[in-house]
Amino acid sequence: MTERDKIVIAIDGPAGSGKSTTARRVADYFGYVYVDTGAMYRAVTLHALKNGILPNDKRMDTFLESVSISLSRDEEGVQHTYVNNNDVSDLIRMPNISDNVSHYSSIASIRAKMVQLQRTLGEQGGIVMDGRDIGTVVFPDAELKIYLVASIDERVKRRVAELMTKGGKFFVDDIRRNINERDELDSARAHSPLRKADDAIEIDTSVMTIEEQTEKIIVLAENIISGRK
Ligand code: DC
């Protein structure tokens, strides 16, 4: 591997383990790009549902050729996700998408397309990417791999807090069921299941604040960066 000037930081873990907020803050600290890969799978799911394409649909390959996913950041540093240039950032957080995304993200052709895009975004380094398979499949040679976990109660609490800021109606029991279901589907699927890479550092965030978990990852990254100079 030719050494990148800037490192790749891969952050994986189950739903609600604190990946997105932590990853964004770590990226801000280093002036790196942040990529939320879950948003990409959510965007494909939204577009497929809108077009009546089921996960095992035989038209999937043709459908995928017509889908272009792109990302940008606004002045506040928030990632926006686009499908064919339409901003779908809010729509992809709706419960209907959370309920369906794990079925679509288990499909090999969808994964192949997303992984290719993710590798292009990160090939120069200087990136913090969060997801389920970043350390195992997308960037198996990432300089720093983190695997975040948290108790189910804490993860439900965080998802509820996130959804409350977005408005809309939901039931806490549905959130819990959805997280459990997604954990199961994401871990059991045949293609790139959710698992800790052998060389990933596991951090249990159940009783940590966002500041604490961010700081911990920054220190780990700084050690790697200073060791390369
Ligand atoms: O991070 P999230 O909860 O928004 O992700 C939504 C779903 O996308 C998640 O349940 C599994 C899938 N996903 C995946 O399979 N691989 C990734 N790298 C990121 C997300």
JSON list of C-alpha atoms and ligand atoms in Angstrom, two decimals:
[
{"chain": "A", "resi": 1, "resn": "MET", "atom": "CA", "xyz": [0.00, 0.00, 0.00]},
{"chain": "A", "resi": 2, "resn": "THR", "atom": "CA", "xyz": [1.34, 3.46, -0.82]},
{"chain": "A", "resi": 3, "resn": "GLU", "atom": "CA", "xyz": [1.13, 5.62, 2.25]},
{"chain": "A", "resi": 4, "resn": "ARG", "atom": "CA", "xyz": [-1.61, 8.25, 2.17]},
{"chain": "A", "resi": 5, "resn": "ASP", "atom": "CA", "xyz": [-0.71, 11.74, 3.45]},
{"chain": "A", "resi": 6, "resn": "LYS", "atom": "CA", "xyz": [-3.86, 11.76, 5.54]},
{"chain": "A", "resi": 7, "resn": "ILE", "atom": "CA", "xyz": [-5.29, 8.71, 7.23]},
{"chain": "A", "resi": 8, "resn": "VAL", "atom": "CA", "xyz": [-8.60, 6.87, 6.86]},
{"chain": "A", "resi": 9, "resn": "ILE", "atom": "CA", "xyz": [-10.62, 6.49, 10.05]},
{"chain": "A", "resi": 10, "resn": "ALA", "atom": "CA", "xyz": [-13.27, 3.75, 9.85]},
{"chain": "A", "resi": 11, "resn": "ILE", "atom": "CA", "xyz": [-16.03, 3.77, 12.46]},
{"chain": "A", "resi": 12, "resn": "ASP", "atom": "CA", "xyz": [-18.41, 0.82, 12.50]},
{"chain": "A", "resi": 13, "resn": "GLY", "atom": "CA", "xyz": [-21.03, -0.41, 14.91]},
{"chain": "A", "resi": 14, "resn": "PRO", "atom": "CA", "xyz": [-24.72, -1.18, 15.33]},
{"chain": "A", "resi": 15, "resn": "ALA", "atom": "CA", "xyz": [-27.58, 1.32, 14.98]},
{"chain": "A", "resi": 16, "resn": "GLY", "atom": "CA", "xyz": [-27.54, 4.08, 17.57]},
{"chain": "A", "resi": 17, "resn": "SER", "atom": "CA", "xyz": [-24.06, 3.38, 18.92]},
{"chain": "A", "resi": 18, "resn": "GLY", "atom": "CA", "xyz": [-23.10, 7.03, 18.42]},
{"chain": "A", "resi": 19, "resn": "LYS", "atom": "CA", "xyz": [-21.20, 6.65, 15.15]},
{"chain": "A", "resi": 20, "resn": "SER", "atom": "CA", "xyz": [-22.50, 9.63, 13.19]},
{"chain": "A", "resi": 21, "resn": "THR", "atom": "CA", "xyz": [-22.11, 12.38, 15.79]},
{"chain": "A", "resi": 22, "resn": "THR", "atom": "CA", "xyz": [-18.72, 11.11, 16.90]},
{"chain": "A", "resi": 23, "resn": "ALA", "atom": "CA", "xyz": [-17.45, 10.61, 13.36]},
{"chain": "A", "resi": 24, "resn": "ARG", "atom": "CA", "xyz": [-18.53, 14.11, 12.34]},
{"chain": "A", "resi": 25, "resn": "ARG", "atom": "CA", "xyz": [-16.76, 15.67, 15.29]},
{"chain": "A", "resi": 26, "resn": "VAL", "atom": "CA", "xyz": [-13.58, 13.71, 14.71]},
{"chain": "A", "resi": 27, "resn": "ALA", "atom": "CA", "xyz": [-13.63, 14.77, 11.05]},
{"chain": "A", "resi": 28, "resn": "ASP", "atom": "CA", "xyz": [-14.13, 18.42, 12.03]},
{"chain": "A", "resi": 29, "resn": "TYR", "atom": "CA", "xyz": [-11.20, 18.26, 14.44]},
{"chain": "A", "resi": 30, "resn": "PHE", "atom": "CA", "xyz": [-8.79, 17.02, 11.77]},
{"chain": "A", "resi": 31, "resn": "GLY", "atom": "CA", "xyz": [-10.34, 18.97, 8.88]},
{"chain": "A", "resi": 32, "resn": "TYR", "atom": "CA", "xyz": [-11.21, 15.64, 7.24]},
{"chain": "A", "resi": 33, "resn": "VAL", "atom": "CA", "xyz": [-14.23, 14.75, 5.12]},
{"chain": "A", "resi": 34, "resn": "TYR", "atom": "CA", "xyz": [-17.02, 12.92, 6.95]},
{"chain": "A", "resi": 35, "resn": "VAL", "atom": "CA", "xyz": [-19.11, 10.29, 5.16]},
{"chain": "A", "resi": 36, "resn": "ASP", "atom": "CA", "xyz": [-22.20, 8.69, 6.69]},
{"chain": "A", "resi": 37, "resn": "THR", "atom": "CA", "xyz": [-22.57, 5.54, 4.58]},
{"chain": "A", "resi": 38, "resn": "GLY", "atom": "CA", "xyz": [-25.86, 4.57, 6.24]},
{"chain": "A", "resi": 39, "resn": "ALA", "atom": "CA", "xyz": [-27.36, 7.64, 4.54]},
{"chain": "A", "resi": 40, "resn": "MET", "atom": "CA", "xyz": [-26.34, 6.22, 1.17]},
{"chain": "A", "resi": 41, "resn": "TYR", "atom": "CA", "xyz": [-28.14, 2.90, 1.81]},
{"chain": "A", "resi": 42, "resn": "ARG", "atom": "CA", "xyz": [-31.13, 4.84, 3.10]},
{"chain": "A", "resi": 43, "resn": "ALA", "atom": "CA", "xyz": [-31.19, 6.96, -0.07]},
{"chain": "A", "resi": 44, "resn": "VAL", "atom": "CA", "xyz": [-31.19, 3.89, -2.35]},
{"chain": "A", "resi": 45, "resn": "THR", "atom": "CA", "xyz": [-33.97, 2.39, -0.22]},
{"chain": "A", "resi": 46, "resn": "LEU", "atom": "CA", "xyz": [-36.08, 5.54, -0.50]},
{"chain": "A", "resi": 47, "resn": "HIS", "atom": "CA", "xyz": [-35.68, 5.70, -4.27]},
{"chain": "A", "resi": 48, "resn": "ALA", "atom": "CA", "xyz": [-36.37, 1.98, -4.73]},
{"chain": "A", "resi": 49, "resn": "LEU", "atom": "CA", "xyz": [-39.56, 2.18, -2.64]},
{"chain": "A", "resi": 50, "resn": "LYS", "atom": "CA", "xyz": [-40.68, 5.22, -4.60]},
{"chain": "A", "resi": 51, "resn": "ASN", "atom": "CA", "xyz": [-40.21, 3.31, -7.84]},
{"chain": "A", "resi": 52, "resn": "GLY", "atom": "CA", "xyz": [-41.81, 0.10, -6.63]},
{"chain": "A", "resi": 53, "resn": "ILE", "atom": "CA", "xyz": [-38.56, -1.87, -6.73]},
{"chain": "A", "resi": 54, "resn": "LEU", "atom": "CA", "xyz": [-38.42, -4.66, -4.13]},
{"chain": "A", "resi": 55, "resn": "PRO", "atom": "CA", "xyz": [-35.07, -5.84, -2.68]},
{"chain": "A", "resi": 56, "resn": "ASN", "atom": "CA", "xyz": [-35.08, -9.04, -4.76]},
{"chain": "A", "resi": 57, "resn": "ASP", "atom": "CA", "xyz": [-36.57, -7.37, -7.85]},
{"chain": "A", "resi": 58, "resn": "LYS", "atom": "CA", "xyz": [-35.15, -8.65, -11.13]},
{"chain": "A", "resi": 59, "resn": "ARG", "atom": "CA", "xyz": [-35.07, -5.07, -12.39]},
{"chain": "A", "resi": 60, "resn": "MET", "atom": "CA", "xyz": [-32.61, -4.11, -9.63]},
{"chain": "A", "resi": 61, "resn": "ASP", "atom": "CA", "xyz": [-29.52, -3.84, -11.86]},
{"chain": "A", "resi": 62, "resn": "THR", "atom": "CA", "xyz": [-31.27, -1.58, -14.37]},
{"chain": "A", "resi": 63, "resn": "PHE", "atom": "CA", "xyz": [-32.73, 0.43, -11.52]},
{"chain": "A", "resi": 64, "resn": "LEU", "atom": "CA", "xyz": [-29.27, 0.90, -9.97]},
{"chain": "A", "resi": 65, "resn": "GLU", "atom": "CA", "xyz": [-27.89, 2.21, -13.27]},
{"chain": "A", "resi": 66, "resn": "SER", "atom": "CA", "xyz": [-30.44, 5.03, -13.08]},
{"chain": "A", "resi": 67, "resn": "VAL", "atom": "CA", "xyz": [-29.57, 6.01, -9.50]},
{"chain": "A", "resi": 68, "resn": "SER", "atom": "CA", "xyz": [-26.91, 8.51, -8.66]},
{"chain": "A", "resi": 69, "resn": "ILE", "atom": "CA", "xyz": [-26.12, 9.14, -5.00]},
{"chain": "A", "resi": 70, "resn": "SER", "atom": "CA", "xyz": [-24.10, 12.17, -3.96]},
{"chain": "A", "resi": 71, "resn": "LEU", "atom": "CA", "xyz": [-23.20, 13.92, -0.72]},
{"chain": "A", "resi": 72, "resn": "SER", "atom": "CA", "xyz": [-22.38, 17.47, 0.31]},
{"chain": "A", "resi": 73, "resn": "ARG", "atom": "CA", "xyz": [-21.93, 19.45, 3.49]},
{"chain": "A", "resi": 74, "resn": "ASP", "atom": "CA", "xyz": [-23.62, 22.72, 4.35]},
{"chain": "A", "resi": 75, "resn": "GLU", "atom": "CA", "xyz": [-22.05, 25.67, 6.23]},
{"chain": "A", "resi": 76, "resn": "GLU", "atom": "CA", "xyz": [-22.96, 24.05, 9.54]},
{"chain": "A", "resi": 77, "resn": "GLY", "atom": "CA", "xyz": [-21.12, 20.90, 8.56]},
{"chain": "A", "resi": 78, "resn": "VAL", "atom": "CA", "xyz": [-24.29, 18.81, 8.19]},
{"chain": "A", "resi": 79, "resn": "GLN", "atom": "CA", "xyz": [-24.15, 16.12, 5.52]},
{"chain": "A", "resi": 80, "resn": "HIS", "atom": "CA", "xyz": [-26.80, 16.34, 2.81]},
{"chain": "A", "resi": 81, "resn": "THR", "atom": "CA", "xyz": [-27.65, 13.28, 0.78]},
{"chain": "A", "resi": 82, "resn": "TYR", "atom": "CA", "xyz": [-28.94, 13.48, -2.79]},
{"chain": "A", "resi": 83, "resn": "VAL", "atom": "CA", "xyz": [-30.59, 11.00, -5.11]},
{"chain": "A", "resi": 84, "resn": "ASN", "atom": "CA", "xyz": [-30.30, 12.13, -8.71]},
{"chain": "A", "resi": 85, "resn": "ASN", "atom": "CA", "xyz": [-29.60, 15.65, -7.40]},
{"chain": "A", "resi": 86, "resn": "ASN", "atom": "CA", "xyz": [-32.68, 15.79, -5.15]},
{"chain": "A", "resi": 87, "resn": "ASP", "atom": "CA", "xyz": [-31.94, 16.49, -1.48]},
{"chain": "A", "resi": 88, "resn": "VAL", "atom": "CA", "xyz": [-33.45, 13.56, 0.46]},
{"chain": "A", "resi": 89, "resn": "SER", "atom": "CA", "xyz": [-31.66, 14.23, 3.78]},
{"chain": "A", "resi": 90, "resn": "ASP", "atom": "CA", "xyz": [-34.84, 14.47, 5.86]},
{"chain": "A", "resi": 91, "resn": "LEU", "atom": "CA", "xyz": [-36.88, 11.84, 4.04]},
{"chain": "A", "resi": 92, "resn": "ILE", "atom": "CA", "xyz": [-34.26, 9.11, 4.59]},
{"chain": "A", "resi": 93, "resn": "ARG", "atom": "CA", "xyz": [-34.64, 9.44, 8.38]},
{"chain": "A", "resi": 94, "resn": "MET", "atom": "CA", "xyz": [-38.34, 8.57, 8.35]},
{"chain": "A", "resi": 95, "resn": "PRO", "atom": "CA", "xyz": [-39.44, 5.34, 10.12]},
{"chain": "A", "resi": 96, "resn": "ASN", "atom": "CA", "xyz": [-40.56, 3.81, 6.84]},
{"chain": "A", "resi": 97, "resn": "ILE", "atom": "CA", "xyz": [-36.98, 3.93, 5.57]},
{"chain": "A", "resi": 98, "resn": "SER", "atom": "CA", "xyz": [-35.53, 2.63, 8.86]},
{"chain": "A", "resi": 99, "resn": "ASP", "atom": "CA", "xyz": [-37.96, -0.30, 8.62]},
{"chain": "A", "resi": 100, "resn": "ASN", "atom": "CA", "xyz": [-36.87, -1.24, 5.09]},
{"chain": "A", "resi": 101, "resn": "VAL", "atom": "CA", "xyz": [-33.21, -0.27, 4.74]},
{"chain": "A", "resi": 102, "resn": "SER", "atom": "CA", "xyz": [-31.70, -3.49, 6.11]},
{"chain": "A", "resi": 103, "resn": "HIS", "atom": "CA", "xyz": [-33.55, -5.52, 3.48]},
{"chain": "A", "resi": 104, "resn": "TYR", "atom": "CA", "xyz": [-32.10, -3.42, 0.67]},
{"chain": "A", "resi": 105, "resn": "SER", "atom": "CA", "xyz": [-28.62, -3.13, 2.18]},
{"chain": "A", "resi": 106, "resn": "SER", "atom": "CA", "xyz": [-28.32, -6.92, 2.21]},
{"chain": "A", "resi": 107, "resn": "ILE", "atom": "CA", "xyz": [-28.47, -7.05, -1.60]},
{"chain": "A", "resi": 108, "resn": "ALA", "atom": "CA", "xyz": [-25.05, -7.67, -3.20]},
{"chain": "A", "resi": 109, "resn": "SER", "atom": "CA", "xyz": [-25.53, -5.40, -6.22]},
{"chain": "A", "resi": 110, "resn": "ILE", "atom": "CA", "xyz": [-26.56, -2.46, -4.01]},
{"chain": "A", "resi": 111, "resn": "ARG", "atom": "CA", "xyz": [-23.56, -3.02, -1.75]},
{"chain": "A", "resi": 112, "resn": "ALA", "atom": "CA", "xyz": [-21.18, -3.25, -4.72]},
{"chain": "A", "resi": 113, "resn": "LYS", "atom": "CA", "xyz": [-22.35, 0.11, -6.02]},
{"chain": "A", "resi": 114, "resn": "MET", "atom": "CA", "xyz": [-22.14, 1.82, -2.62]},
{"chain": "A", "resi": 115, "resn": "VAL", "atom": "CA", "xyz": [-18.73, 0.35, -1.77]},
{"chain": "A", "resi": 116, "resn": "GLN", "atom": "CA", "xyz": [-17.32, 1.55, -5.08]},
{"chain": "A", "resi": 117, "resn": "LEU", "atom": "CA", "xyz": [-18.55, 5.08, -4.40]},
{"chain": "A", "resi": 118, "resn": "GLN", "atom": "CA", "xyz": [-17.27, 4.99, -0.81]},
{"chain": "A", "resi": 119, "resn": "ARG", "atom": "CA", "xyz": [-13.81, 3.87, -1.95]},
{"chain": "A", "resi": 120, "resn": "THR", "atom": "CA", "xyz": [-13.66, 6.69, -4.48]},
{"chain": "A", "resi": 121, "resn": "LEU", "atom": "CA", "xyz": [-14.57, 9.21, -1.80]},
{"chain": "A", "resi": 122, "resn": "GLY", "atom": "CA", "xyz": [-11.89, 7.93, 0.56]},
{"chain": "A", "resi": 123, "resn": "GLU", "atom": "CA", "xyz": [-9.03, 6.84, -1.69]},
{"chain": "A", "resi": 124, "resn": "GLN", "atom": "CA", "xyz": [-6.96, 9.98, -0.98]},
{"chain": "A", "resi": 125, "resn": "GLY", "atom": "CA", "xyz": [-7.35, 9.56, 2.80]},
{"chain": "A", "resi": 126, "resn": "GLY", "atom": "CA", "xyz": [-8.35, 12.49, 5.01]},
{"chain": "A", "resi": 127, "resn": "ILE", "atom": "CA", "xyz": [-11.71, 10.87, 5.69]},
{"chain": "A", "resi": 128, "resn": "VAL", "atom": "CA", "xyz": [-13.80, 9.62, 8.57]},
{"chain": "A", "resi": 129, "resn": "MET", "atom": "CA", "xyz": [-16.38, 7.12, 7.33]},
{"chain": "A", "resi": 130, "resn": "ASP", "atom": "CA", "xyz": [-19.01, 5.45, 9.45]},
{"chain": "A", "resi": 131, "resn": "GLY", "atom": "CA", "xyz": [-21.11, 2.39, 8.68]},
{"chain": "A", "resi": 132, "resn": "ARG", "atom": "CA", "xyz": [-21.19, -1.36, 9.22]},
{"chain": "A", "resi": 133, "resn": "ASP", "atom": "CA", "xyz": [-18.45, -2.71, 6.94]},
{"chain": "A", "resi": 134, "resn": "ILE", "atom": "CA", "xyz": [-15.98, 0.16, 6.61]},
{"chain": "A", "resi": 135, "resn": "GLY", "atom": "CA", "xyz": [-13.16, -1.50, 8.53]},
{"chain": "A", "resi": 136, "resn": "THR", "atom": "CA", "xyz": [-13.88, -4.99, 7.18]},
{"chain": "A", "resi": 137, "resn": "VAL", "atom": "CA", "xyz": [-14.72, -4.42, 3.51]},
{"chain": "A", "resi": 138, "resn": "VAL", "atom": "CA", "xyz": [-14.60, -0.81, 2.28]},
{"chain": "A", "resi": 139, "resn": "PHE", "atom": "CA", "xyz": [-11.23, 0.13, 3.78]},
{"chain": "A", "resi": 140, "resn": "PRO", "atom": "CA", "xyz": [-9.66, -3.02, 5.23]},
{"chain": "A", "resi": 141, "resn": "ASP", "atom": "CA", "xyz": [-6.34, -1.11, 5.26]},
{"chain": "A", "resi": 142, "resn": "ALA", "atom": "CA", "xyz": [-7.73, 1.91, 7.16]},
{"chain": "A", "resi": 143, "resn": "GLU", "atom": "CA", "xyz": [-5.07, 3.27, 9.50]},
{"chain": "A", "resi": 144, "resn": "LEU", "atom": "CA", "xyz": [-7.56, 3.48, 12.39]},
{"chain": "A", "resi": 145, "resn": "LYS", "atom": "CA", "xyz": [-10.59, 1.25, 12.89]},
{"chain": "A", "resi": 146, "resn": "ILE", "atom": "CA", "xyz": [-13.07, 1.86, 15.66]},
{"chain": "A", "resi": 147, "resn": "TYR", "atom": "CA", "xyz": [-15.98, -0.40, 16.60]},
{"chain": "A", "resi": 148, "resn": "LEU", "atom": "CA", "xyz": [-18.55, 1.44, 18.69]},
{"chain": "A", "resi": 149, "resn": "VAL", "atom": "CA", "xyz": [-21.07, -0.42, 20.83]},
{"chain": "A", "resi": 150, "resn": "ALA", "atom": "CA", "xyz": [-23.67, 0.65, 23.40]},
{"chain": "A", "resi": 151, "resn": "SER", "atom": "CA", "xyz": [-26.43, -1.01, 25.39]},
{"chain": "A", "resi": 152, "resn": "ILE", "atom": "CA", "xyz": [-29.82, -1.39, 23.70]},
{"chain": "A", "resi": 153, "resn": "ASP", "atom": "CA", "xyz": [-31.49, 0.92, 26.25]},
{"chain": "A", "resi": 154, "resn": "GLU", "atom": "CA", "xyz": [-29.00, 3.67, 25.57]},
{"chain": "A", "resi": 155, "resn": "ARG", "atom": "CA", "xyz": [-29.28, 3.26, 21.80]},
{"chain": "A", "resi": 156, "resn": "VAL", "atom": "CA", "xyz": [-33.09, 3.49, 21.94]},
{"chain": "A", "resi": 157, "resn": "LYS", "atom": "CA", "xyz": [-32.79, 6.65, 24.07]},
{"chain": "A", "resi": 158, "resn": "ARG", "atom": "CA", "xyz": [-30.47, 8.25, 21.52]},
{"chain": "A", "resi": 159, "resn": "ARG", "atom": "CA", "xyz": [-32.69, 7.39, 18.55]},
{"chain": "A", "resi": 160, "resn": "VAL", "atom": "CA", "xyz": [-35.74, 8.79, 20.36]},
{"chain": "A", "resi": 161, "resn": "ALA", "atom": "CA", "xyz": [-33.87, 12.04, 21.12]},
{"chain": "A", "resi": 162, "resn": "GLU", "atom": "CA", "xyz": [-32.81, 12.29, 17.45]},
{"chain": "A", "resi": 163, "resn": "LEU", "atom": "CA", "xyz": [-36.34, 11.71, 16.15]},
{"chain": "A", "resi": 164, "resn": "MET", "atom": "CA", "xyz": [-37.79, 14.24, 18.62]},
{"chain": "A", "resi": 165, "resn": "THR", "atom": "CA", "xyz": [-35.65, 16.99, 17.10]},
{"chain": "A", "resi": 166, "resn": "LYS", "atom": "CA", "xyz": [-37.11, 16.11, 13.69]},
{"chain": "A", "resi": 167, "resn": "GLY", "atom": "CA", "xyz": [-40.75, 16.13, 14.82]},
{"chain": "A", "resi": 168, "resn": "GLY", "atom": "CA", "xyz": [-43.27, 13.56, 13.65]},
{"chain": "A", "resi": 169, "resn": "LYS", "atom": "CA", "xyz": [-44.98, 10.78, 15.54]},
{"chain": "A", "resi": 170, "resn": "PHE", "atom": "CA", "xyz": [-43.41, 7.56, 16.71]},
{"chain": "A", "resi": 171, "resn": "PHE", "atom": "CA", "xyz": [-43.65, 4.93, 19.45]},
{"chain": "A", "resi": 172, "resn": "VAL", "atom": "CA", "xyz": [-40.66, 4.09, 21.60]},
{"chain": "A", "resi": 173, "resn": "ASP", "atom": "CA", "xyz": [-41.49, 0.36, 21.34]},
{"chain": "A", "resi": 174, "resn": "ASP", "atom": "CA", "xyz": [-41.31, 0.62, 17.55]},
{"chain": "A", "resi": 175, "resn": "ILE", "atom": "CA", "xyz": [-37.87, 2.23, 17.78]},
{"chain": "A", "resi": 176, "resn": "ARG", "atom": "CA", "xyz": [-36.65, -0.60, 20.02]},
{"chain": "A", "resi": 177, "resn": "ARG", "atom": "CA", "xyz": [-38.10, -3.24, 17.71]},
{"chain": "A", "resi": 178, "resn": "ASN", "atom": "CA", "xyz": [-36.56, -1.57, 14.67]},
{"chain": "A", "resi": 179, "resn": "ILE", "atom": "CA", "xyz": [-33.09, -1.34, 16.23]},
{"chain": "A", "resi": 180, "resn": "ASN", "atom": "CA", "xyz": [-33.20, -4.98, 17.34]},
{"chain": "A", "resi": 181, "resn": "GLU", "atom": "CA", "xyz": [-34.44, -6.11, 13.95]},
{"chain": "A", "resi": 182, "resn": "ARG", "atom": "CA", "xyz": [-31.79, -4.14, 12.07]},
{"chain": "A", "resi": 183, "resn": "ASP", "atom": "CA", "xyz": [-29.02, -5.42, 14.34]},
{"chain": "A", "resi": 184, "resn": "GLU", "atom": "CA", "xyz": [-30.14, -8.95, 13.57]},
{"chain": "A", "resi": 185, "resn": "LEU", "atom": "CA", "xyz": [-30.49, -8.46, 9.81]},
{"chain": "A", "resi": 186, "resn": "ASP", "atom": "CA", "xyz": [-27.26, -6.43, 9.50]},
{"chain": "A", "resi": 187, "resn": "SER", "atom": "CA", "xyz": [-25.27, -9.03, 11.46]},
{"chain": "A", "resi": 188, "resn": "ALA", "atom": "CA", "xyz": [-26.77, -12.12, 9.83]},
{"chain": "A", "resi": 189, "resn": "ARG", "atom": "CA", "xyz": [-26.64, -11.12, 6.16]},
{"chain": "A", "resi": 190, "resn": "ALA", "atom": "CA", "xyz": [-24.41, -13.03, 3.76]},
{"chain": "A", "resi": 191, "resn": "HIS", "atom": "CA", "xyz": [-22.69, -9.99, 2.21]},
{"chain": "A", "resi": 192, "resn": "SER", "atom": "CA", "xyz": [-20.43, -7.87, 4.43]},
{"chain": "A", "resi": 193, "resn": "PRO", "atom": "CA", "xyz": [-22.30, -8.45, 7.69]},
{"chain": "A", "resi": 194, "resn": "LEU", "atom": "CA", "xyz": [-21.85, -6.10, 10.61]},
{"chain": "A", "resi": 195, "resn": "ARG", "atom": "CA", "xyz": [-18.86, -7.35, 12.58]},
{"chain": "A", "resi": 196, "resn": "LYS", "atom": "CA", "xyz": [-15.85, -5.94, 14.35]},
{"chain": "A", "resi": 197, "resn": "ALA", "atom": "CA", "xyz": [-12.70, -6.07, 12.23]},
{"chain": "A", "resi": 198, "resn": "ASP", "atom": "CA", "xyz": [-9.98, -8.10, 13.96]},
{"chain": "A", "resi": 199, "resn": "ASP", "atom": "CA", "xyz": [-7.78, -5.02, 14.24]},
{"chain": "A", "resi": 200, "resn": "ALA", "atom": "CA", "xyz": [-10.54, -2.60, 15.30]},
{"chain": "A", "resi": 201, "resn": "ILE", "atom": "CA", "xyz": [-10.56, -0.97, 18.71]},
{"chain": "A", "resi": 202, "resn": "GLU", "atom": "CA", "xyz": [-13.87, -1.52, 20.50]},
{"chain": "A", "resi": 203, "resn": "ILE", "atom": "CA", "xyz": [-15.30, 1.36, 22.51]},
{"chain": "A", "resi": 204, "resn": "ASP", "atom": "CA", "xyz": [-18.44, 0.92, 24.61]},
{"chain": "A", "resi": 205, "resn": "THR", "atom": "CA", "xyz": [-20.17, 4.30, 24.59]},
{"chain": "A", "resi": 206, "resn": "SER", "atom": "CA", "xyz": [-23.08, 3.32, 26.91]},
{"chain": "A", "resi": 207, "resn": "VAL", "atom": "CA", "xyz": [-21.87, 5.56, 29.71]},
{"chain": "A", "resi": 208, "resn": "MET", "atom": "CA", "xyz": [-19.73, 7.97, 27.71]},
{"chain": "A", "resi": 209, "resn": "THR", "atom": "CA", "xyz": [-20.63, 11.45, 26.56]},
{"chain": "A", "resi": 210, "resn": "ILE", "atom": "CA", "xyz": [-20.18, 12.43, 22.93]},
{"chain": "A", "resi": 211, "resn": "GLU", "atom": "CA", "xyz": [-17.26, 14.61, 24.04]},
{"chain": "A", "resi": 212, "resn": "GLU", "atom": "CA", "xyz": [-15.57, 11.68, 25.77]},
{"chain": "A", "resi": 213, "resn": "GLN", "atom": "CA", "xyz": [-15.92, 9.28, 22.88]},
{"chain": "A", "resi": 214, "resn": "THR", "atom": "CA", "xyz": [-14.80, 11.93, 20.38]},
{"chain": "A", "resi": 215, "resn": "GLU", "atom": "CA", "xyz": [-11.76, 12.74, 22.50]},
{"chain": "A", "resi": 216, "resn": "LYS", "atom": "CA", "xyz": [-10.82, 9.09, 22.79]},
{"chain": "A", "resi": 217, "resn": "ILE", "atom": "CA", "xyz": [-10.85, 8.60, 19.02]},
{"chain": "A", "resi": 218, "resn": "ILE", "atom": "CA", "xyz": [-8.95, 11.86, 18.44]},
{"chain": "A", "resi": 219, "resn": "VAL", "atom": "CA", "xyz": [-6.18, 10.71, 20.79]},
{"chain": "A", "resi": 220, "resn": "LEU", "atom": "CA", "xyz": [-5.95, 7.34, 19.03]},
{"chain": "A", "resi": 221, "resn": "ALA", "atom": "CA", "xyz": [-5.81, 9.06, 15.63]},
{"chain": "A", "resi": 222, "resn": "GLU", "atom": "CA", "xyz": [-3.24, 11.60, 16.78]},
{"chain": "A", "resi": 223, "resn": "ASN", "atom": "CA", "xyz": [-0.96, 8.80, 17.97]},
{"chain": "A", "resi": 224, "resn": "ILE", "atom": "CA", "xyz": [-1.13, 7.20, 14.54]},
{"chain": "A", "resi": 225, "resn": "ILE", "atom": "CA", "xyz": [-0.64, 10.48, 12.69]},
{"chain": "A", "resi": 226, "resn": "SER", "atom": "CA", "xyz": [2.34, 11.56, 14.80]},
{"chain": "A", "resi": 227, "resn": "GLY", "atom": "CA", "xyz": [3.92, 8.10, 14.44]},
{"chain": "A", "resi": 228, "resn": "ARG", "atom": "CA", "xyz": [3.95, 8.51, 10.65]},
{"chain": "A", "resi": 229, "resn": "LYS", "atom": "CA", "xyz": [5.83, 11.83, 10.59]},
{"chain": "B", "resi": 1, "resn": "DC", "atom": "O1", "xyz": [-26.19, 4.02, 10.04]},
{"chain": "B", "resi": 1, "resn": "DC", "atom": "P1", "xyz": [-27.70, 3.87, 9.72]},
{"chain": "B", "resi": 1, "resn": "DC", "atom": "O2", "xyz": [-28.46, 3.31, 10.88]},
{"chain": "B", "resi": 1, "resn": "DC", "atom": "O3", "xyz": [-28.30, 5.09, 9.16]},
{"chain": "B", "resi": 1, "resn": "DC", "atom": "O4", "xyz": [-27.72, 2.76, 8.56]},
{"chain": "B", "resi": 1, "resn": "DC", "atom": "C1", "xyz": [-28.90, 2.36, 7.94]},
{"chain": "B", "resi": 1, "resn": "DC", "atom": "C2", "xyz": [-28.80, 0.91, 7.47]},
{"chain": "B", "resi": 1, "resn": "DC", "atom": "O5", "xyz": [-27.89, 0.84, 6.36]},
{"chain": "B", "resi": 1, "resn": "DC", "atom": "C3", "xyz": [-28.29, -0.08, 8.50]},
{"chain": "B", "resi": 1, "resn": "DC", "atom": "O6", "xyz": [-29.34, -0.70, 9.20]},
{"chain": "B", "resi": 1, "resn": "DC", "atom": "C4", "xyz": [-27.52, -1.08, 7.69]},
{"chain": "B", "resi": 1, "resn": "DC", "atom": "C5", "xyz": [-27.15, -0.36, 6.42]},
{"chain": "B", "resi": 1, "resn": "DC", "atom": "N1", "xyz": [-25.73, -0.06, 6.31]},
{"chain": "B", "resi": 1, "resn": "DC", "atom": "C6", "xyz": [-24.92, -1.03, 5.79]},
{"chain": "B", "resi": 1, "resn": "DC", "atom": "O7", "xyz": [-25.38, -2.12, 5.52]},
{"chain": "B", "resi": 1, "resn": "DC", "atom": "N2", "xyz": [-23.61, -0.76, 5.58]},
{"chain": "B", "resi": 1, "resn": "DC", "atom": "C7", "xyz": [-23.09, 0.42, 5.90]},
{"chain": "B", "resi": 1, "resn": "DC", "atom": "N3", "xyz": [-21.78, 0.66, 5.65]},
{"chain": "B", "resi": 1, "resn": "DC", "atom": "C8", "xyz": [-23.90, 1.44, 6.47]},
{"chain": "B", "resi": 1, "resn": "DC", "atom": "C9", "xyz": [-25.24, 1.14, 6.68]}
]
